Short mmCIF file of N, CA, C and O in Angstrom, two decimals:
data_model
loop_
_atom_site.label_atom_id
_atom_site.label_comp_id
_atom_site.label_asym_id
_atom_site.label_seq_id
_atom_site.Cartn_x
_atom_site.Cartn_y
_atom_site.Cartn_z
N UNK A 1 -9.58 15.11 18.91
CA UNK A 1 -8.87 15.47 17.69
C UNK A 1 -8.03 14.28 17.26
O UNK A 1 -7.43 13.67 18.15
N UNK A 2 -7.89 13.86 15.95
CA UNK A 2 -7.33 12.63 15.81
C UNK A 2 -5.90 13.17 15.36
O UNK A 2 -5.81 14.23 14.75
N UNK A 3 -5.03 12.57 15.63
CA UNK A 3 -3.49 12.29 15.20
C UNK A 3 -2.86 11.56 14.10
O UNK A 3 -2.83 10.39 13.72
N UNK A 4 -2.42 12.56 13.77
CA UNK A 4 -1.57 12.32 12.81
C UNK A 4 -0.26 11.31 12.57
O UNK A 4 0.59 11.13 13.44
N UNK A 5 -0.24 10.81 11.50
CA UNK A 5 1.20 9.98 11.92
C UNK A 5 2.04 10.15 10.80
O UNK A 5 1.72 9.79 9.67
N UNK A 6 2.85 10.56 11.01
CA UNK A 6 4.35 10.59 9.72
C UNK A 6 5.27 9.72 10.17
O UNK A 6 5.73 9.78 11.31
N UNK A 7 5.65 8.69 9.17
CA UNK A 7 6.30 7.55 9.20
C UNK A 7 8.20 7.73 8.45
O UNK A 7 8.61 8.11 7.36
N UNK A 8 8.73 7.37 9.37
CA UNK A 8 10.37 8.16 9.14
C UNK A 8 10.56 6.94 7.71
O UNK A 8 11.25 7.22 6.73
N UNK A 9 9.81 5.61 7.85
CA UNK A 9 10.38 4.61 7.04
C UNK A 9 9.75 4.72 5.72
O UNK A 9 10.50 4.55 4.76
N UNK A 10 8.30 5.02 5.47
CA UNK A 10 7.73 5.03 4.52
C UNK A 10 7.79 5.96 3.41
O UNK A 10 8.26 7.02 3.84
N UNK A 11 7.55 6.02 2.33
CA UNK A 11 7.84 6.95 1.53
C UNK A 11 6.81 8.01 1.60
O UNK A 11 5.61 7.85 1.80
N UNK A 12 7.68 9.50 1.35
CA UNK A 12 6.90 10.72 1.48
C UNK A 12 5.81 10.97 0.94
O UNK A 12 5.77 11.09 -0.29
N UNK A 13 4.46 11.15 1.87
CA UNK A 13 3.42 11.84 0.60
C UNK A 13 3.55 12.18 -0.56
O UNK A 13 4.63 12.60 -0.98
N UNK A 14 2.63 12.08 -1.20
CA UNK A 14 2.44 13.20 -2.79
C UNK A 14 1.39 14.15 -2.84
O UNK A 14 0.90 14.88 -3.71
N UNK A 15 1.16 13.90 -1.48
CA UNK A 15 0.28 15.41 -1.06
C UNK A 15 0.42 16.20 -0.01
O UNK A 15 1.59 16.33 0.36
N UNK A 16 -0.55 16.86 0.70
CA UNK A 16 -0.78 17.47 1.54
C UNK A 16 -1.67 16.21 2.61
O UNK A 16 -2.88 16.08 2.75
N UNK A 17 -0.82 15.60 3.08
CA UNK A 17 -1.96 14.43 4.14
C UNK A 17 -0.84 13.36 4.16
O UNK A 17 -0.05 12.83 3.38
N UNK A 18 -1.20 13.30 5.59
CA UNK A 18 -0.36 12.01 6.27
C UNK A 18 -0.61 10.71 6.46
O UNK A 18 -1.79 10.38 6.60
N UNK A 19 0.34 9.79 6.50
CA UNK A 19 0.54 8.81 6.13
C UNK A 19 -0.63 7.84 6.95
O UNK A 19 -1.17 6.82 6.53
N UNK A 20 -0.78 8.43 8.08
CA UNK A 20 -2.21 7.85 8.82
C UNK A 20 -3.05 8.59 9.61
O UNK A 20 -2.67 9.76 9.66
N UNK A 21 -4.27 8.33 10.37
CA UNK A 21 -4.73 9.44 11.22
C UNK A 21 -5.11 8.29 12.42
O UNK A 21 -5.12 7.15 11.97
N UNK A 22 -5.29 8.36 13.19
CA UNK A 22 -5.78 7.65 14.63
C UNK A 22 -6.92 7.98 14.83
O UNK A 22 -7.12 9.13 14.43
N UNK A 23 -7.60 7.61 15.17
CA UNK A 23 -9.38 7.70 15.82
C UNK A 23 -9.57 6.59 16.32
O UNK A 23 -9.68 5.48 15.79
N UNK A 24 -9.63 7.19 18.27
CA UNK A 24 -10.13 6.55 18.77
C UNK A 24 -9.18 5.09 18.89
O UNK A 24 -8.01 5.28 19.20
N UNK A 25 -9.73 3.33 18.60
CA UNK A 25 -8.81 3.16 18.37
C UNK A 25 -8.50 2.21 17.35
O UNK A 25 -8.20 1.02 17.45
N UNK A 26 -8.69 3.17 16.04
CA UNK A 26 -8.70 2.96 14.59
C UNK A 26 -7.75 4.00 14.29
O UNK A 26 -7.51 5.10 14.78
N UNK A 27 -7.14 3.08 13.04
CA UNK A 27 -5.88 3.50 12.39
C UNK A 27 -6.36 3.90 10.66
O UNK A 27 -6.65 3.03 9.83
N UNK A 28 -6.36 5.30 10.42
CA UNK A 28 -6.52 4.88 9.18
C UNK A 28 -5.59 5.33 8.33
O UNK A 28 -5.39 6.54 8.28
N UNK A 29 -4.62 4.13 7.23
CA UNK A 29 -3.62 4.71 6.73
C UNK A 29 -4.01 5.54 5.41
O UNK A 29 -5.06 5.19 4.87
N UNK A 30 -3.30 6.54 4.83
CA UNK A 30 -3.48 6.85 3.35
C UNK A 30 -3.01 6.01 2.55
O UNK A 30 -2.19 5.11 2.76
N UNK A 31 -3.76 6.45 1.16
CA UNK A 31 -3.12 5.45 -0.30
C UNK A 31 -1.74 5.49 0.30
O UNK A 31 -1.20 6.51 0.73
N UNK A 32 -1.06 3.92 0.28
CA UNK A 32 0.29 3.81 -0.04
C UNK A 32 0.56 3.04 -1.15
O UNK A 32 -0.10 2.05 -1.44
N UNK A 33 1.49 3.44 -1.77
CA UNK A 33 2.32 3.05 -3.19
C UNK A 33 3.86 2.07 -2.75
O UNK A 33 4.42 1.94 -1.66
N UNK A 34 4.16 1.52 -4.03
CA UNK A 34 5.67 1.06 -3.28
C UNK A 34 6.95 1.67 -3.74
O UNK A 34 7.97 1.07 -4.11
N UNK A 35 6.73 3.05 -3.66
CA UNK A 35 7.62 3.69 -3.63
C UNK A 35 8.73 3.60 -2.80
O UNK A 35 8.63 2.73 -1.93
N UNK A 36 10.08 4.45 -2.81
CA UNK A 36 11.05 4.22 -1.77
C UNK A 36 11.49 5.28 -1.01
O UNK A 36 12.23 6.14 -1.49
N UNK A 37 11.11 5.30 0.17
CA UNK A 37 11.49 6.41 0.83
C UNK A 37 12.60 7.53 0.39
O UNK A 37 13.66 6.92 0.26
N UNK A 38 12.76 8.59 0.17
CA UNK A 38 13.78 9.68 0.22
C UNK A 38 14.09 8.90 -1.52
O UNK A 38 15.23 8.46 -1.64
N UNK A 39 13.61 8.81 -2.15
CA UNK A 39 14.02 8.81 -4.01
C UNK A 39 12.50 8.84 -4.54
O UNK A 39 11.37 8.90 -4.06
N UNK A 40 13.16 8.76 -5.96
CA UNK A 40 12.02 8.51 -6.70
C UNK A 40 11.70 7.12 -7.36
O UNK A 40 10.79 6.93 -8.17
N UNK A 41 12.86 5.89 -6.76
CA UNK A 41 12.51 4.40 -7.48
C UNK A 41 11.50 4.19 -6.60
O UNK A 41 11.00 4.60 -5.55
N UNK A 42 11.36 2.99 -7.88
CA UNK A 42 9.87 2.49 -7.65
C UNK A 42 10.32 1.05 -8.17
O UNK A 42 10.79 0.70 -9.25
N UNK A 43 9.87 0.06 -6.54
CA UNK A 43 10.75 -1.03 -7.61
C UNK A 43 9.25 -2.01 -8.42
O UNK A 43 8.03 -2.04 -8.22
N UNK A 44 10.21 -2.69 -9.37
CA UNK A 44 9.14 -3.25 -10.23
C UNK A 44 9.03 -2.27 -11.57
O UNK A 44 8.91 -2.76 -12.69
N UNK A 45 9.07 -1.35 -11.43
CA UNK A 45 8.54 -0.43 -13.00
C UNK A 45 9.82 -0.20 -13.42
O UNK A 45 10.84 -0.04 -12.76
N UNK A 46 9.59 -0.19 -15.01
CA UNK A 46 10.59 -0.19 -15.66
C UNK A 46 10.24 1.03 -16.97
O UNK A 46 9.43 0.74 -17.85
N UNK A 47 11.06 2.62 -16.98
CA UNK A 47 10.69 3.17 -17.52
C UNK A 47 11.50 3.65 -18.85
O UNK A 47 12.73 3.55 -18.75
N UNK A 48 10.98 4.18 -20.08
CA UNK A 48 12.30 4.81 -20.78
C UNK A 48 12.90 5.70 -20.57
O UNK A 48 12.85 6.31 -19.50
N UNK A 49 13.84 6.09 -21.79
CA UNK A 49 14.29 7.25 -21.37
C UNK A 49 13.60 8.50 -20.99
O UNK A 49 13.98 9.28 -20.12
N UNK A 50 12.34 8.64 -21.87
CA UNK A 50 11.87 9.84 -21.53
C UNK A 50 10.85 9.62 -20.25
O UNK A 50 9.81 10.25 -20.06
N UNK A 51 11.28 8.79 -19.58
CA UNK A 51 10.21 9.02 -18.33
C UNK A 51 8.91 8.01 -18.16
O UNK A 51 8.38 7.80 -17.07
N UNK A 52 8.57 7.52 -19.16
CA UNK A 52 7.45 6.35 -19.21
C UNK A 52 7.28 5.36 -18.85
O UNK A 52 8.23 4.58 -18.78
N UNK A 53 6.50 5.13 -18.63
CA UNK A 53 6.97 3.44 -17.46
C UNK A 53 6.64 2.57 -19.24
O UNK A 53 5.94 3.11 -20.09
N UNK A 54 7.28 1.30 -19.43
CA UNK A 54 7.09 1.00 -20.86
C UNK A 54 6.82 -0.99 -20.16
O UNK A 54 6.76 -1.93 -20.95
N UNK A 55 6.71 -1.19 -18.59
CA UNK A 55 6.54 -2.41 -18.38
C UNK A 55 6.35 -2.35 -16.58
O UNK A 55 6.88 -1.33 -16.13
N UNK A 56 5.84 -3.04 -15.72
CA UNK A 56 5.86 -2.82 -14.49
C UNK A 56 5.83 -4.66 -13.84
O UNK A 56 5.21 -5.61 -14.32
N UNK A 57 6.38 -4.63 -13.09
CA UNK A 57 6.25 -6.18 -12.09
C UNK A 57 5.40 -6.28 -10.83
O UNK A 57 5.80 -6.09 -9.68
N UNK A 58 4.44 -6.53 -11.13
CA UNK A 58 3.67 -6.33 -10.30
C UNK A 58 3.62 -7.00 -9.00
O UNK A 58 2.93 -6.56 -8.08
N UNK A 59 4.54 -8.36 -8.88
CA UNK A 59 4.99 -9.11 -7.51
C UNK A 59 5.52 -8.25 -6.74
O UNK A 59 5.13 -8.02 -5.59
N UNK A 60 6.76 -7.51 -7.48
CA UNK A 60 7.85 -6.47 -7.11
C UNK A 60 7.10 -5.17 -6.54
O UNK A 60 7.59 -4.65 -5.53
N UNK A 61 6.12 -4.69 -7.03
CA UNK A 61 5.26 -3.31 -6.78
C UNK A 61 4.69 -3.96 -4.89
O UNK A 61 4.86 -3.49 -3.77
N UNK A 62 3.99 -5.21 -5.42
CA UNK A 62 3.26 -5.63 -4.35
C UNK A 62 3.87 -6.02 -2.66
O UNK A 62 3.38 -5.83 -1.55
N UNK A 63 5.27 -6.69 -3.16
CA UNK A 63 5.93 -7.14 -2.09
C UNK A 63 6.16 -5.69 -1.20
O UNK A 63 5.96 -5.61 0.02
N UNK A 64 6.73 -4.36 -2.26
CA UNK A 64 7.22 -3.08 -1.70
C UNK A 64 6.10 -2.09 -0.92
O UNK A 64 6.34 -1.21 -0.09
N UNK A 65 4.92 -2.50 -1.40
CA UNK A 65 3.85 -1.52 -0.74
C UNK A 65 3.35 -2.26 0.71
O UNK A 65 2.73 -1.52 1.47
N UNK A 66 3.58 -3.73 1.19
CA UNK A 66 3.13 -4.09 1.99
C UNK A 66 4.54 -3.96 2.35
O UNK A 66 4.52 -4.73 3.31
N UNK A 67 5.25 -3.73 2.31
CA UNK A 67 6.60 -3.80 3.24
C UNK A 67 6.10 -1.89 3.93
O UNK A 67 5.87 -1.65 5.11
N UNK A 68 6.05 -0.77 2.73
CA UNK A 68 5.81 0.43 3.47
C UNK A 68 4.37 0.68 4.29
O UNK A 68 4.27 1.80 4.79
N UNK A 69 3.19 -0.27 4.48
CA UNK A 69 1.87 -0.40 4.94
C UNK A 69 3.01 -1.18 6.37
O UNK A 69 2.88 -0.69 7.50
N UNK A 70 3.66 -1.91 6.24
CA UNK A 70 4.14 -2.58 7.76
C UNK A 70 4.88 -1.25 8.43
O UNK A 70 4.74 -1.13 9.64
N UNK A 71 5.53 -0.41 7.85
CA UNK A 71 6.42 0.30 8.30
C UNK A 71 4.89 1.24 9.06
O UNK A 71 4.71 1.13 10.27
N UNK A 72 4.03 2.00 8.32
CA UNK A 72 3.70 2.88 9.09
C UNK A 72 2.45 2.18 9.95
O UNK A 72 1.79 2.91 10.68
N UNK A 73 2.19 1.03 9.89
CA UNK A 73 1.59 0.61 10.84
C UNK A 73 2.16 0.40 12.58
O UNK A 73 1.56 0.65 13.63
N UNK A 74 3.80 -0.25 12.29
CA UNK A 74 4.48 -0.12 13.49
C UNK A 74 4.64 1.03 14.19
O UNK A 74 4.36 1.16 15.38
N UNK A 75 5.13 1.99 13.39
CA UNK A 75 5.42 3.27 14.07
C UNK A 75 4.17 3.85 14.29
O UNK A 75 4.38 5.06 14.44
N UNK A 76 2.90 3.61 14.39
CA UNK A 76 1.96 3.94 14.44
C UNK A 76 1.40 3.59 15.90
O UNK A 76 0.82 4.38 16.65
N UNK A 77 1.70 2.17 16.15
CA UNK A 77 1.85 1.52 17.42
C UNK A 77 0.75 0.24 17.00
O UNK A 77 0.22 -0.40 17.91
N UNK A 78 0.49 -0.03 15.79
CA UNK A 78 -0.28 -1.32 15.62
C UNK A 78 0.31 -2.11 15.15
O UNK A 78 1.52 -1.97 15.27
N UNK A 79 -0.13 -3.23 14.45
CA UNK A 79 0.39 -4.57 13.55
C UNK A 79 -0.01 -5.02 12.55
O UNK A 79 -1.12 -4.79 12.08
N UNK A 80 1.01 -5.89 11.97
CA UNK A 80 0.31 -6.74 11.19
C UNK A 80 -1.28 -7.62 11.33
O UNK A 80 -2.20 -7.76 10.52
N UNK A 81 -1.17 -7.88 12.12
CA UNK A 81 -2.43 -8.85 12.35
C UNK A 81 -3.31 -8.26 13.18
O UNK A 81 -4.00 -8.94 13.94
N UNK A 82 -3.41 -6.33 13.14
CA UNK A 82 -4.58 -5.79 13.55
C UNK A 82 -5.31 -5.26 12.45
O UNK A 82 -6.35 -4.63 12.60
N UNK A 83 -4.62 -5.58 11.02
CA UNK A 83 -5.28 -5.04 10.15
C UNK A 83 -7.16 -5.58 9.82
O UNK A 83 -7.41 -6.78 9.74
N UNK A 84 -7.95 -4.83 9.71
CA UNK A 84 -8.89 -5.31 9.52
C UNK A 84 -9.58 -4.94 7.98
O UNK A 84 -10.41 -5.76 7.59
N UNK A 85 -9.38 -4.12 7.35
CA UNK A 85 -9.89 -4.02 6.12
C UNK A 85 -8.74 -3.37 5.48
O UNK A 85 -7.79 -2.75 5.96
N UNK A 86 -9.24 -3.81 3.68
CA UNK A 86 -7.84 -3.19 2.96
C UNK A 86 -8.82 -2.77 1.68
O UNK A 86 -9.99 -3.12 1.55
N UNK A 87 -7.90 -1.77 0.59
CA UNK A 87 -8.65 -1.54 -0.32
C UNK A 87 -7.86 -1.26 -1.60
O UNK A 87 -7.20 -0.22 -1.68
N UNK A 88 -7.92 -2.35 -2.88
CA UNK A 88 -7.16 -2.13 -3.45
C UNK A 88 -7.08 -1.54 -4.45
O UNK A 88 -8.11 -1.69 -5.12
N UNK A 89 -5.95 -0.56 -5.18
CA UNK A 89 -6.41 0.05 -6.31
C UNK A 89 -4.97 -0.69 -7.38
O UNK A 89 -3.75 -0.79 -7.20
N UNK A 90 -5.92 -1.07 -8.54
CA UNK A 90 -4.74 -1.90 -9.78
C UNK A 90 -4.97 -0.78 -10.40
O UNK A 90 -5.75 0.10 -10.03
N UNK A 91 -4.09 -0.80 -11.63
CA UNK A 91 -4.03 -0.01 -12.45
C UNK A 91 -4.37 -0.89 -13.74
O UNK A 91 -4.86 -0.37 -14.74
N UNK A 92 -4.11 -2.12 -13.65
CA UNK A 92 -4.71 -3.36 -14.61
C UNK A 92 -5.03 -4.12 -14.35
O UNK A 92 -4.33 -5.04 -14.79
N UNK A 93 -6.35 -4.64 -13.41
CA UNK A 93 -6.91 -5.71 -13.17
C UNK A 93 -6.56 -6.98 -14.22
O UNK A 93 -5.78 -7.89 -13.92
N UNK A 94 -7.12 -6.91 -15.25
CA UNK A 94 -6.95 -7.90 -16.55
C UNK A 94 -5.24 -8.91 -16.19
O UNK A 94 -5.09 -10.10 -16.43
N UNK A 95 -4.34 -8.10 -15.67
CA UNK A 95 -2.88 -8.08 -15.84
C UNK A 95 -2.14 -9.03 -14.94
O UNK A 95 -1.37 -9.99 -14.90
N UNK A 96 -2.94 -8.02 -14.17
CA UNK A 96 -2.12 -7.99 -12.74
C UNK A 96 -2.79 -8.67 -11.00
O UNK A 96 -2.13 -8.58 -9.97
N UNK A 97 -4.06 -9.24 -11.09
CA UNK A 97 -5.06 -9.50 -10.26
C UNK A 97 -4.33 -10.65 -9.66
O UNK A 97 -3.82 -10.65 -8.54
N UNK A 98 -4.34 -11.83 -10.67
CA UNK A 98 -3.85 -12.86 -10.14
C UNK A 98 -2.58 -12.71 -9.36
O UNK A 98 -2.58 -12.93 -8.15
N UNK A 99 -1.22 -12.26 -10.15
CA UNK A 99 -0.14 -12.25 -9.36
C UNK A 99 -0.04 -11.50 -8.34
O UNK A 99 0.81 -11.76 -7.49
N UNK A 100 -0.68 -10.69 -8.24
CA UNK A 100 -1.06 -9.18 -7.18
C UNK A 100 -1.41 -10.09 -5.86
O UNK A 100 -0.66 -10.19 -4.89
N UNK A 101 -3.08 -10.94 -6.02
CA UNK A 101 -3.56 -12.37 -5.18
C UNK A 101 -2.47 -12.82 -4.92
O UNK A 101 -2.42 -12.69 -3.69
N UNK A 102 -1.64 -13.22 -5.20
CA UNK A 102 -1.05 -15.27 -4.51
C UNK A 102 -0.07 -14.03 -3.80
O UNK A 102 0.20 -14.47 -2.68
N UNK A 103 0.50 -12.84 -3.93
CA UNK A 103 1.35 -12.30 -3.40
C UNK A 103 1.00 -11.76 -1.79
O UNK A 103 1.57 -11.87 -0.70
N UNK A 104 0.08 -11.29 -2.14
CA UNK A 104 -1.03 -10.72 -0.61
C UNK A 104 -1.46 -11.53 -0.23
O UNK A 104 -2.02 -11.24 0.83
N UNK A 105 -1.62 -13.27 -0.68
CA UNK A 105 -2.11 -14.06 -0.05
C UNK A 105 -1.01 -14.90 1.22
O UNK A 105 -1.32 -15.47 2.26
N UNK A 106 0.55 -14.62 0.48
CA UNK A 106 1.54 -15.27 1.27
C UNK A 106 1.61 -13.97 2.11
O UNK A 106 2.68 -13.67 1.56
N UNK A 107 1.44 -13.05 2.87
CA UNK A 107 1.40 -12.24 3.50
C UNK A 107 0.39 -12.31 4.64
O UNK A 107 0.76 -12.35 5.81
N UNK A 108 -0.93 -12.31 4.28
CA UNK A 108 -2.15 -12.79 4.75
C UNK A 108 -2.49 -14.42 5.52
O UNK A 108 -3.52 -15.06 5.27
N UNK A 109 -1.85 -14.68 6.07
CA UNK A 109 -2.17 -16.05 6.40
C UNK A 109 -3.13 -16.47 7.61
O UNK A 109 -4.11 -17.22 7.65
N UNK A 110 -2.47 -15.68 8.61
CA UNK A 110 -3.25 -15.62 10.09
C UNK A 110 -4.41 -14.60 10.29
O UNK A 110 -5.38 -14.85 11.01
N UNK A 111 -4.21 -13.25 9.49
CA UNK A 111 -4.79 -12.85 9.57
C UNK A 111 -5.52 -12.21 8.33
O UNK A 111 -4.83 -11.48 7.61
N UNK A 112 -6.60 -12.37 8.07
CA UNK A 112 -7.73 -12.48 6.58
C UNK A 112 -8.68 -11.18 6.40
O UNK A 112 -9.83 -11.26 5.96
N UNK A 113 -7.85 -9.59 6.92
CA UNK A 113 -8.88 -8.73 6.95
C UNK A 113 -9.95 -8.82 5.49
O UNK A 113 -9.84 -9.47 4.45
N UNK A 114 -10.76 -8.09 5.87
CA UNK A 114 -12.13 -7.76 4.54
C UNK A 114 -11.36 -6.72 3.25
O UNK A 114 -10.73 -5.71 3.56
N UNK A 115 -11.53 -7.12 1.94
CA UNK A 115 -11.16 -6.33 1.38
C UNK A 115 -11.44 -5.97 0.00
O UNK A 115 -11.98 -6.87 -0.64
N UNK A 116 -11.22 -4.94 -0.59
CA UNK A 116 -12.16 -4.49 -1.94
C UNK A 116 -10.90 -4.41 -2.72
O UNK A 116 -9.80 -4.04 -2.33
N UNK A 117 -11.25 -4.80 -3.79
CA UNK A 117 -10.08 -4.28 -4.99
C UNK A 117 -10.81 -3.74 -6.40
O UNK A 117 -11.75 -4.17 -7.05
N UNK A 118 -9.98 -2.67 -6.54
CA UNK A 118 -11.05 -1.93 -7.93
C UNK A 118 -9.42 -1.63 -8.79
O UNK A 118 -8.28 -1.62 -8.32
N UNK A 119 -9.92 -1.39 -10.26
CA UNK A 119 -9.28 -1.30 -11.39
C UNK A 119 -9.30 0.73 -11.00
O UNK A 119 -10.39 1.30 -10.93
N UNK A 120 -8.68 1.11 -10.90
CA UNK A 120 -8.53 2.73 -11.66
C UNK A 120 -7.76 3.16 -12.60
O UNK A 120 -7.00 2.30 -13.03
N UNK A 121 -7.68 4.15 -13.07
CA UNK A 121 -7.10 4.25 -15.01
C UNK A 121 -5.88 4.85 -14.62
O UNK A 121 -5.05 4.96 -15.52
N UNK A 122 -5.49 5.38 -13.19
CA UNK A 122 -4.26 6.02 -12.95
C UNK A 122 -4.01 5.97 -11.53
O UNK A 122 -4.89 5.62 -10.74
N UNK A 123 -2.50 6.42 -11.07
CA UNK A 123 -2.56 6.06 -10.01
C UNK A 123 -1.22 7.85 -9.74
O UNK A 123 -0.45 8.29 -10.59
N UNK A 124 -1.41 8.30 -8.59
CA UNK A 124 -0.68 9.74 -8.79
C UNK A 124 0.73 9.81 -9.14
O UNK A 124 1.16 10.84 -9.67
N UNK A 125 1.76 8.47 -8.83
CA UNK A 125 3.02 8.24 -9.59
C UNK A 125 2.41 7.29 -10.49
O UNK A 125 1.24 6.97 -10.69
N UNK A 126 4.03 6.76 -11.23
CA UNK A 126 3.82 5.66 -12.25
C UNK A 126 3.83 4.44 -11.53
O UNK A 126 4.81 3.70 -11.62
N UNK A 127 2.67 4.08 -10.66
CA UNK A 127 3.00 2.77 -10.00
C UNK A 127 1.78 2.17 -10.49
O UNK A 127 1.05 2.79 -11.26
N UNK A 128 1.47 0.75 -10.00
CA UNK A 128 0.52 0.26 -10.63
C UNK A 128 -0.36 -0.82 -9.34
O UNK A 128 -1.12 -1.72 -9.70
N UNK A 129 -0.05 -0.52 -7.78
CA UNK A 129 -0.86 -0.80 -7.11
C UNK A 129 -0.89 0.46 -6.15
O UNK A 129 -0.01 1.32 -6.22
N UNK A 130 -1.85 0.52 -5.33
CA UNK A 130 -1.71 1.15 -4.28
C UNK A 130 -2.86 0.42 -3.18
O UNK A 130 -3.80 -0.27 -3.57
N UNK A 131 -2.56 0.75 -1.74
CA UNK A 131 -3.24 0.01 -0.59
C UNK A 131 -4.19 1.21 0.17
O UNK A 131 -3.74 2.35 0.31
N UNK A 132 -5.09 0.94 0.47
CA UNK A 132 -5.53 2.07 1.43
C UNK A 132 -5.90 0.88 2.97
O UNK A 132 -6.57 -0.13 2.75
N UNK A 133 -5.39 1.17 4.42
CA UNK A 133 -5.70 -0.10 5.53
C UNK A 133 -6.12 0.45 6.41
O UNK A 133 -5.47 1.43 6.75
N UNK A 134 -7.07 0.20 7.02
CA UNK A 134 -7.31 0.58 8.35
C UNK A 134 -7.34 -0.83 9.22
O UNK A 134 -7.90 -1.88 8.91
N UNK A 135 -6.46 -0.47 10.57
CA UNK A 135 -6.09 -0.94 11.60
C UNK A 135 -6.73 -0.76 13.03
O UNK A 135 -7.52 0.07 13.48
N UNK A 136 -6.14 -1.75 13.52
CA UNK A 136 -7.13 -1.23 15.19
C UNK A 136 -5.75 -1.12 15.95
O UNK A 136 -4.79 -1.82 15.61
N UNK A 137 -5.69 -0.14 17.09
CA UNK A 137 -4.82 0.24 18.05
C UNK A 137 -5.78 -0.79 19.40
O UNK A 137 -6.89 -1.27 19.61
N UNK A 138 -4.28 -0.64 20.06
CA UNK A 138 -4.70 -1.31 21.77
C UNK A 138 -5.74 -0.05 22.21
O UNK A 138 -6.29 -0.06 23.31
#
């Protein structure tokens, strides 16, 4: 039966499903966003009054989602540099690809998992990246 992992650091689901599952000894995390644990900021997006995101920073989105992908990888009992594949979802390729790149690239240095990046038209908050990683455990 694989295990579950809820991460005290990362920000709360937006569903019903946890933040990772274990198999064996593969890690697989869910979509993470760079949301902030226990609120609703989101850094990088910038919304109006009525609620709309009307501009987003996508360095800022990027730096925050690999900071919460480190969090539930540790407490998970893996690492940075067991990551082996990643999968990315933009919300504006056209926009946001390049700066999104050089950002995950200063992150990525030692270790170069395999990885996909696709454009989708929405994302379940107003954010504008999200990560999906699977990891290897000892």
């Amino acid at each position: 039966m694989p295990d579950s992992i809820e991460s005290a650091r990362a920000p709360e689901p937006v569903g019903a499903y946890p933040h990772a599952r274990r198999v064996g000894n593969l890690l697989f995390l869910s979509g993470l966003g760079p949301r902030v644990r226990g609120s609703r900021e989101i850094p990088g997006v910038t919304m109006n009054a009525a609620g709309e995101v009307i501009d987003h920073d996508i360095a800022a989105q990027t730096r925050s989602v690999l900071t919460n992908v480190r969090a539930v990888l540790e407490e998970a009992g893996s690492s940075w540099d067991r990551i082996v594949d990643v999968t990315v979802f933009l919300t504006d390729m056209r926009r946001d690809f390049d700066a999104f790149n050089a950002v995950y690239a200063e992150h990525f240095t030692a270790n170069r998992p395999t990885r996909t990046t696709v454009e989708v038209g929405a994302l379940p908050t107003p954010i504008a990246v999200e990560l999906k990683v699977i990891a290897t455990l000892d």
